[in-house]
Amino acid sequence: MSPRVVATVDLGAIRHNLGQVRAKAPKARIMAAVKADAYGHGAVPVARTLMAAGVDALAVACMEEALVLRRAHVGGQMALLEGILSAEEAAMAVYEQLDVVLHDHWQIELLHALGPTAQIRVWFKIDTGMHRLGFPPEDVPRLCQALVDHPRWQFAGWITHLACADDLDDPFTTQQLARFTAALQGVPGPRSIANSAGLLGWPQTHADWVRPGLALYGASPISGLPAEQLGLKPAMTVESRLIAVRTFEAGETLGYGRHFTCPERMPVGVVAIGYADGLPRAVSSRAEVGIQGQRLPLAGRVSMDMITVDLRPLPHARVGSTVQIWGPGLPAEHLAAAANTIVYELFCGLTQRVRFQHRNP
Ligand SMILES: Cc1ncc(COP(=O)(O)O)c(C=O)c1O
């Protein structure tokens, strides 16, 4: 049985991208974001690769994600970016030796309830303008007091998250940086600000720890700047196959809603990938796929299991030909733009129907 859609993850490309990150922020420690199954790339193999390549810590969103990695014997420093959500998770964080990123006082209470002997590493997240999670800057003195009150807690540092670093012209990043700096004036402890966009586009945000995610997977976090120009290599290639090659007369239409009308007699390829595999329906007729290095436009709507492509540029393509959906030479960023979304969503949106393989462990 041959799989319809294969995602090949090149772990060597992830190591290369880590090298680029290191070169950009040589003085900072690296907390690599492997949440959401390593942005759809496979949390366990990616985390093992990154730890072996010497990242200083991993970051996951929640306890479930951390446990997947711990069960796979991924050790080392690992941060829960959303912190702990219950007393049970507080106890588990201690047991599994996880760093907790605390963003509200009720989370401090959960840790406090573990008693004075509990040893845990904590980060405090300060909200400098993202307005999702985080303590307001004026809470910093109270947070410092919490550390004094809990001498067994190990303090990892202060975190904030950037809202607009992908736009190099947006002054909000500088404003967030200024708020963070002002809130922590004279306060000891490591600082962490930069996501991938901060890391690559805003050197003043590097601080003590950088927290790259997307850049490690080889996609560009900065609008208008291709990954290649940033020295990044796409780690994931998604491929399918031509399962039919048909010829239609001028005026015939393709697929649901008859969205595409053949302007002339033309060959059409049917490719075994659809929205049930994670190819957004919104890309219909606006994206390109690749066969033998040739780019071919989609013709008609994406359906659940199939797409149709205009084979006029490659009339001799055969059933069984490999069709590249994204990967080196055909950046996922293009497809994301065609779907009016971001590459993060494409990566995370691949479904269980896609067969994953990992190269260069
Ligand atoms: C708190 C935090 N830090 C770092 C990251 C990594 O971001 P990116 O993938 O843009 O580098 C994320 C991802 O959303 C995050 O939520």
Short mmCIF file of C-alpha atoms and ligand atoms in Angstrom, two decimals:
data_model
loop_
_atom_site.label_atom_id
_atom_site.label_comp_id
_atom_site.label_asym_id
_atom_site.label_seq_id
_atom_site.Cartn_x
_atom_site.Cartn_y
_atom_site.Cartn_z
CA MET A 1 0.00 0.00 0.00
CA SER A 2 1.58 3.26 -1.01
CA PRO A 3 0.66 6.38 0.94
CA ARG A 4 -1.23 9.14 -0.89
CA VAL A 5 0.45 12.03 0.87
CA VAL A 6 3.92 11.88 2.41
CA ALA A 7 5.51 14.55 4.59
CA THR A 8 9.28 14.13 4.74
CA VAL A 9 11.00 16.00 7.53
CA ASP A 10 14.70 16.62 7.04
CA LEU A 11 16.16 16.75 10.54
CA GLY A 12 19.44 17.89 8.99
CA ALA A 13 17.66 21.05 7.80
CA ILE A 14 16.46 21.66 11.36
CA ARG A 15 20.06 21.37 12.59
CA HIS A 16 21.12 23.79 9.84
CA ASN A 17 18.42 26.28 10.88
CA LEU A 18 19.51 25.98 14.49
CA GLY A 19 23.01 26.92 13.29
CA GLN A 20 21.57 30.03 11.64
CA VAL A 21 19.74 30.92 14.85
CA ARG A 22 22.95 30.52 16.84
CA ALA A 23 24.89 32.66 14.39
CA LYS A 24 22.26 35.42 14.66
CA ALA A 25 22.15 35.46 18.46
CA PRO A 26 25.49 33.99 19.52
CA LYS A 27 25.29 35.21 23.11
CA ALA A 28 21.74 34.09 23.83
CA ARG A 29 20.63 30.74 25.15
CA ILE A 30 18.09 28.95 22.98
CA MET A 31 14.67 27.71 24.02
CA ALA A 32 13.33 25.88 20.97
CA ALA A 33 9.54 25.88 20.50
CA VAL A 34 8.38 22.32 19.81
CA LYS A 35 4.76 22.88 20.77
CA ALA A 36 1.92 21.67 18.55
CA ASP A 37 3.86 18.51 17.66
CA ALA A 38 6.86 20.64 16.70
CA TYR A 39 4.68 22.76 14.41
CA GLY A 40 3.44 19.58 12.77
CA HIS A 41 6.96 18.22 12.16
CA GLY A 42 6.85 15.49 14.82
CA ALA A 43 7.65 16.53 18.40
CA VAL A 44 9.68 13.48 19.45
CA PRO A 45 12.18 13.25 16.56
CA VAL A 46 12.49 17.04 16.37
CA ALA A 47 12.99 17.43 20.13
CA ARG A 48 15.62 14.65 20.15
CA THR A 49 17.43 16.30 17.24
CA LEU A 50 17.41 19.71 18.87
CA MET A 51 18.55 18.43 22.26
CA ALA A 52 21.34 16.43 20.64
CA ALA A 53 22.36 19.58 18.76
CA GLY A 54 22.67 21.40 22.07
CA VAL A 55 19.65 23.67 22.50
CA ASP A 56 19.41 24.87 26.08
CA ALA A 57 15.70 24.19 26.56
CA LEU A 58 12.52 23.15 24.80
CA ALA A 59 9.17 24.90 24.97
CA VAL A 60 5.77 23.24 24.74
CA ALA A 61 2.34 24.75 25.18
CA CYS A 62 0.91 22.45 27.81
CA MET A 63 1.32 19.45 30.09
CA GLU A 64 0.04 16.92 27.52
CA GLU A 65 2.76 17.97 25.10
CA ALA A 66 5.45 17.82 27.77
CA LEU A 67 4.37 14.33 28.82
CA VAL A 68 4.61 13.04 25.23
CA LEU A 69 8.26 14.12 25.24
CA ARG A 70 9.09 12.90 28.75
CA ARG A 71 7.49 9.50 27.94
CA ALA A 72 9.82 9.34 24.92
CA HIS A 73 12.75 9.97 27.32
CA VAL A 74 13.41 13.50 26.16
CA GLY A 75 15.07 14.98 29.23
CA GLY A 76 16.50 18.39 29.91
CA GLN A 77 14.99 21.77 30.54
CA MET A 78 11.46 22.02 29.16
CA ALA A 79 9.08 24.94 29.65
CA LEU A 80 5.29 24.90 29.77
CA LEU A 81 4.50 28.15 27.96
CA GLU A 82 0.95 28.33 29.32
CA GLY A 83 2.08 27.24 32.77
CA ILE A 84 0.03 24.94 34.95
CA LEU A 85 -3.75 24.80 34.85
CA SER A 86 -4.60 22.77 37.98
CA ALA A 87 -3.20 21.48 41.28
CA GLU A 88 -2.60 18.14 39.59
CA GLU A 89 -0.52 19.80 36.87
CA ALA A 90 1.46 21.72 39.50
CA ALA A 91 2.44 18.43 41.15
CA MET A 92 3.24 16.87 37.78
CA ALA A 93 5.43 19.81 36.81
CA VAL A 94 7.51 19.21 39.94
CA TYR A 95 7.65 15.47 39.34
CA GLU A 96 8.58 15.79 35.65
CA GLN A 97 11.00 18.65 36.35
CA LEU A 98 9.29 21.06 34.00
CA ASP A 99 9.79 24.82 33.96
CA VAL A 100 6.52 26.63 34.44
CA VAL A 101 5.87 29.96 32.80
CA LEU A 102 3.53 31.69 35.22
CA HIS A 103 1.21 34.34 33.87
CA ASP A 104 -1.27 34.95 36.70
CA HIS A 105 -1.43 34.99 40.48
CA TRP A 106 -3.72 31.96 40.68
CA GLN A 107 -0.88 29.91 39.15
CA ILE A 108 1.46 31.13 41.87
CA GLU A 109 -1.15 29.96 44.39
CA LEU A 110 -1.21 26.49 42.77
CA LEU A 111 2.55 26.18 43.26
CA HIS A 112 2.38 27.69 46.75
CA ALA A 113 -0.14 24.99 47.71
CA LEU A 114 2.50 22.33 47.02
CA GLY A 115 4.18 23.41 50.25
CA PRO A 116 7.51 24.96 51.17
CA THR A 117 9.66 22.02 50.11
CA ALA A 118 8.51 21.86 46.48
CA GLN A 119 11.37 22.52 44.10
CA ILE A 120 10.40 23.98 40.77
CA ARG A 121 11.83 26.29 38.16
CA VAL A 122 9.61 29.25 37.35
CA TRP A 123 9.50 31.95 34.71
CA PHE A 124 7.30 35.03 35.02
CA LYS A 125 5.58 36.25 31.89
CA ILE A 126 5.04 39.98 31.64
CA ASP A 127 2.38 41.36 29.32
CA THR A 128 3.97 44.23 27.42
CA GLY A 129 1.23 44.59 24.83
CA MET A 130 0.34 41.22 23.34
CA HIS A 131 -2.58 41.14 25.79
CA ARG A 132 -3.04 37.39 25.79
CA LEU A 133 -1.18 36.11 28.84
CA GLY A 134 1.06 37.80 31.35
CA PHE A 135 1.27 39.85 34.52
CA PRO A 136 0.93 43.61 34.09
CA PRO A 137 4.32 45.35 34.41
CA GLU A 138 3.29 46.96 37.70
CA ASP A 139 3.10 43.49 39.31
CA VAL A 140 6.88 43.00 39.09
CA PRO A 141 7.55 43.98 42.76
CA ARG A 142 4.88 41.48 43.91
CA LEU A 143 6.48 38.78 41.77
CA CYS A 144 9.89 39.52 43.26
CA GLN A 145 8.30 39.13 46.70
CA ALA A 146 6.85 35.74 45.66
CA LEU A 147 10.40 34.58 44.93
CA VAL A 148 11.58 35.77 48.33
CA ASP A 149 8.64 33.92 49.92
CA HIS A 150 9.52 30.68 48.12
CA PRO A 151 13.27 30.16 48.49
CA ARG A 152 13.06 26.61 47.06
CA TRP A 153 11.77 27.87 43.74
CA GLN A 154 14.49 28.33 41.20
CA PHE A 155 13.98 31.49 39.19
CA ALA A 156 14.52 30.97 35.44
CA GLY A 157 13.72 34.47 34.25
CA TRP A 158 11.34 37.05 32.84
CA ILE A 159 9.50 36.44 29.57
CA THR A 160 7.48 38.63 27.30
CA HIS A 161 6.03 37.88 23.85
CA LEU A 162 6.12 40.14 20.80
CA ALA A 163 2.92 40.88 18.91
CA CYS A 164 4.18 42.40 15.63
CA ALA A 165 7.83 41.45 15.17
CA ASP A 166 7.03 39.94 11.75
CA ASP A 167 6.57 43.50 10.46
CA LEU A 168 9.95 45.23 10.49
CA ASP A 169 8.29 48.63 10.06
CA ASP A 170 5.96 48.31 13.03
CA PRO A 171 7.14 50.46 15.96
CA PHE A 172 5.17 48.33 18.45
CA THR A 173 8.11 45.96 18.93
CA THR A 174 10.28 48.84 20.14
CA GLN A 175 7.45 49.95 22.44
CA GLN A 176 7.12 46.45 23.91
CA LEU A 177 10.87 46.29 24.44
CA ALA A 178 10.80 49.67 26.20
CA ARG A 179 7.94 48.57 28.49
CA PHE A 180 9.78 45.35 29.37
CA THR A 181 13.04 47.16 30.07
CA ALA A 182 11.29 49.79 32.20
CA ALA A 183 9.30 47.21 34.18
CA LEU A 184 12.48 45.29 35.03
CA GLN A 185 14.75 48.28 35.69
CA GLY A 186 17.16 47.18 38.42
CA VAL A 187 15.46 43.79 38.79
CA PRO A 188 17.78 40.76 38.57
CA GLY A 189 17.11 37.66 36.46
CA PRO A 190 17.51 36.50 32.87
CA ARG A 191 15.28 38.03 30.18
CA SER A 192 13.61 36.41 27.16
CA ILE A 193 11.77 38.36 24.48
CA ALA A 194 12.48 37.15 20.97
CA ASN A 195 10.47 34.67 18.93
CA SER A 196 11.82 33.83 15.44
CA ALA A 197 10.89 37.22 14.01
CA GLY A 198 12.50 39.03 16.94
CA LEU A 199 15.57 36.88 16.63
CA LEU A 200 16.01 37.44 12.90
CA GLY A 201 14.70 40.96 12.56
CA TRP A 202 15.19 42.78 15.85
CA PRO A 203 18.65 42.15 17.36
CA GLN A 204 17.86 44.49 20.26
CA THR A 205 15.35 41.86 21.50
CA HIS A 206 17.86 39.00 21.81
CA ALA A 207 18.45 39.40 25.56
CA ASP A 208 19.52 36.27 27.54
CA TRP A 209 17.26 33.68 25.93
CA VAL A 210 15.73 33.52 22.44
CA ARG A 211 12.65 31.36 21.79
CA PRO A 212 12.59 30.44 18.09
CA GLY A 213 9.96 28.17 16.62
CA LEU A 214 9.15 28.76 12.99
CA ALA A 215 12.72 29.62 11.93
CA LEU A 216 13.90 26.19 13.10
CA TYR A 217 11.46 24.62 10.66
CA GLY A 218 12.91 26.70 7.84
CA ALA A 219 10.06 29.08 7.10
CA SER A 220 10.28 32.83 7.14
CA PRO A 221 8.75 34.57 10.14
CA ILE A 222 9.13 38.00 8.54
CA SER A 223 6.63 39.32 6.01
CA GLY A 224 8.16 39.91 2.62
CA LEU A 225 11.49 38.22 3.43
CA PRO A 226 11.89 34.75 1.86
CA ALA A 227 13.32 32.04 4.09
CA GLU A 228 16.16 31.50 1.63
CA GLN A 229 17.28 35.09 2.07
CA LEU A 230 17.40 34.49 5.82
CA GLY A 231 19.63 31.44 5.30
CA LEU A 232 16.89 29.00 6.36
CA LYS A 233 16.20 25.63 4.76
CA PRO A 234 12.63 24.26 4.68
CA ALA A 235 12.58 21.16 6.83
CA MET A 236 9.35 19.68 5.51
CA THR A 237 8.50 18.46 2.03
CA VAL A 238 4.93 17.41 1.33
CA GLU A 239 4.32 15.27 -1.72
CA SER A 240 1.47 13.43 -3.34
CA ARG A 241 0.96 11.68 -6.66
CA LEU A 242 -0.93 12.08 -9.89
CA ILE A 243 -3.69 9.50 -9.82
CA ALA A 244 -5.32 10.43 -13.14
CA VAL A 245 -4.42 12.37 -16.27
CA ARG A 246 -7.39 13.47 -18.35
CA THR A 247 -7.92 15.62 -21.43
CA PHE A 248 -10.91 17.96 -21.69
CA GLU A 249 -12.29 20.11 -24.48
CA ALA A 250 -12.60 23.91 -24.37
CA GLY A 251 -15.64 24.91 -22.32
CA GLU A 252 -15.64 21.82 -20.06
CA THR A 253 -15.55 22.62 -16.35
CA LEU A 254 -13.68 21.02 -13.44
CA GLY A 255 -14.84 19.92 -10.02
CA TYR A 256 -17.36 21.16 -7.46
CA GLY A 257 -19.07 24.38 -8.33
CA ARG A 258 -17.59 24.20 -11.88
CA HIS A 259 -15.02 26.70 -10.69
CA PHE A 260 -12.62 26.29 -13.62
CA THR A 261 -13.54 26.35 -17.31
CA CYS A 262 -11.02 24.90 -19.76
CA PRO A 263 -10.07 27.70 -22.15
CA GLU A 264 -8.92 25.18 -24.77
CA ARG A 265 -8.50 21.42 -25.17
CA MET A 266 -6.11 20.67 -22.31
CA PRO A 267 -4.60 17.98 -20.10
CA VAL A 268 -5.68 17.96 -16.46
CA GLY A 269 -3.99 16.08 -13.63
CA VAL A 270 -5.82 14.74 -10.58
CA VAL A 271 -3.64 14.73 -7.44
CA ALA A 272 -4.42 12.69 -4.34
CA ILE A 273 -4.46 15.44 -1.73
CA GLY A 274 -7.35 17.48 -0.41
CA TYR A 275 -8.57 19.43 2.55
CA ALA A 276 -8.90 16.23 4.58
CA ASP A 277 -5.11 15.99 4.36
CA GLY A 278 -4.64 19.60 5.43
CA LEU A 279 -4.50 21.43 2.11
CA PRO A 280 -6.76 24.43 2.78
CA ARG A 281 -9.79 24.69 0.50
CA ALA A 282 -9.13 28.42 0.32
CA VAL A 283 -6.13 27.89 -2.00
CA SER A 284 -8.41 26.72 -4.83
CA SER A 285 -7.23 28.10 -8.20
CA ARG A 286 -4.73 30.40 -6.53
CA ALA A 287 -1.84 28.06 -5.77
CA GLU A 288 0.77 26.07 -7.64
CA VAL A 289 2.19 22.59 -7.13
CA GLY A 290 5.35 21.12 -8.65
CA ILE A 291 5.97 18.14 -10.91
CA GLN A 292 9.53 17.45 -12.10
CA GLY A 293 10.53 20.96 -11.03
CA GLN A 294 7.79 22.53 -13.14
CA ARG A 295 5.18 24.68 -11.39
CA LEU A 296 1.59 23.91 -12.27
CA PRO A 297 -1.45 25.95 -11.26
CA LEU A 298 -4.40 24.41 -9.48
CA ALA A 299 -7.51 24.40 -11.65
CA GLY A 300 -10.78 24.33 -9.76
CA ARG A 301 -11.62 23.83 -6.11
CA VAL A 302 -9.77 21.75 -3.56
CA SER A 303 -12.05 18.87 -2.58
CA MET A 304 -11.80 16.51 0.38
CA ASP A 305 -9.37 14.04 -1.20
CA MET A 306 -8.25 15.53 -4.50
CA ILE A 307 -7.13 18.58 -6.41
CA THR A 308 -7.04 19.13 -10.16
CA VAL A 309 -4.08 20.83 -11.83
CA ASP A 310 -3.56 22.42 -15.19
CA LEU A 311 -1.08 20.12 -16.96
CA ARG A 312 -0.58 22.30 -20.03
CA PRO A 313 2.98 23.25 -18.97
CA LEU A 314 3.80 19.53 -18.61
CA PRO A 315 1.59 17.61 -21.05
CA HIS A 316 3.63 14.41 -20.77
CA ALA A 317 3.16 14.00 -17.01
CA ARG A 318 2.08 10.45 -16.17
CA VAL A 319 -0.08 8.81 -13.56
CA GLY A 320 2.18 8.04 -10.61
CA SER A 321 4.30 11.19 -11.03
CA THR A 322 5.32 12.74 -7.72
CA VAL A 323 3.64 16.07 -7.04
CA GLN A 324 5.33 18.46 -4.66
CA ILE A 325 2.87 20.46 -2.58
CA TRP A 326 5.53 22.37 -0.68
CA GLY A 327 9.18 22.00 0.24
CA PRO A 328 12.56 23.15 -1.06
CA GLY A 329 12.04 25.24 -4.21
CA LEU A 330 8.30 25.56 -3.57
CA PRO A 331 7.99 27.41 -0.26
CA ALA A 332 4.98 26.70 1.93
CA GLU A 333 4.80 30.48 2.37
CA HIS A 334 3.42 30.76 -1.21
CA LEU A 335 0.65 28.31 -0.49
CA ALA A 336 -0.12 30.04 2.81
CA ALA A 337 -0.43 33.37 1.00
CA ALA A 338 -2.73 31.78 -1.59
CA ALA A 339 -4.93 30.49 1.24
CA ASN A 340 -4.83 33.86 2.98
CA THR A 341 -3.29 32.25 6.02
CA ILE A 342 0.12 31.83 7.64
CA VAL A 343 2.60 29.04 7.20
CA TYR A 344 2.23 28.09 10.90
CA GLU A 345 -1.38 27.08 10.19
CA LEU A 346 -0.41 25.02 7.13
CA PHE A 347 2.22 23.09 9.10
CA CYS A 348 -0.07 22.47 12.07
CA GLY A 349 -2.99 21.61 9.82
CA LEU A 350 -1.65 18.42 8.24
CA THR A 351 -3.94 15.61 9.32
CA GLN A 352 -3.43 12.07 10.51
CA ARG A 353 -3.98 10.84 6.97
CA VAL A 354 -0.55 12.16 5.99
CA ARG A 355 2.32 9.65 6.34
CA PHE A 356 5.34 11.18 8.07
CA GLN A 357 8.95 10.13 7.59
CA HIS A 358 12.05 11.65 9.15
CA ARG A 359 15.44 11.83 7.42
CA ASN A 360 18.95 12.47 8.73
CA PRO A 361 18.32 11.72 12.39
C1 LIG B 1 5.57 32.40 24.13
C2 LIG B 1 6.11 31.98 22.80
N1 LIG B 1 7.43 32.08 22.57
C3 LIG B 1 7.98 31.70 21.40
C4 LIG B 1 7.18 31.24 20.36
C5 LIG B 1 7.83 30.88 19.03
O1 LIG B 1 7.34 31.72 18.02
P1 LIG B 1 7.86 31.60 16.51
O2 LIG B 1 7.39 30.29 16.01
O3 LIG B 1 7.18 32.73 15.82
O4 LIG B 1 9.32 31.71 16.55
C6 LIG B 1 5.80 31.16 20.55
C7 LIG B 1 4.96 30.71 19.46
O5 LIG B 1 3.86 31.14 19.24
C8 LIG B 1 5.25 31.53 21.81
O6 LIG B 1 3.94 31.46 22.03
#
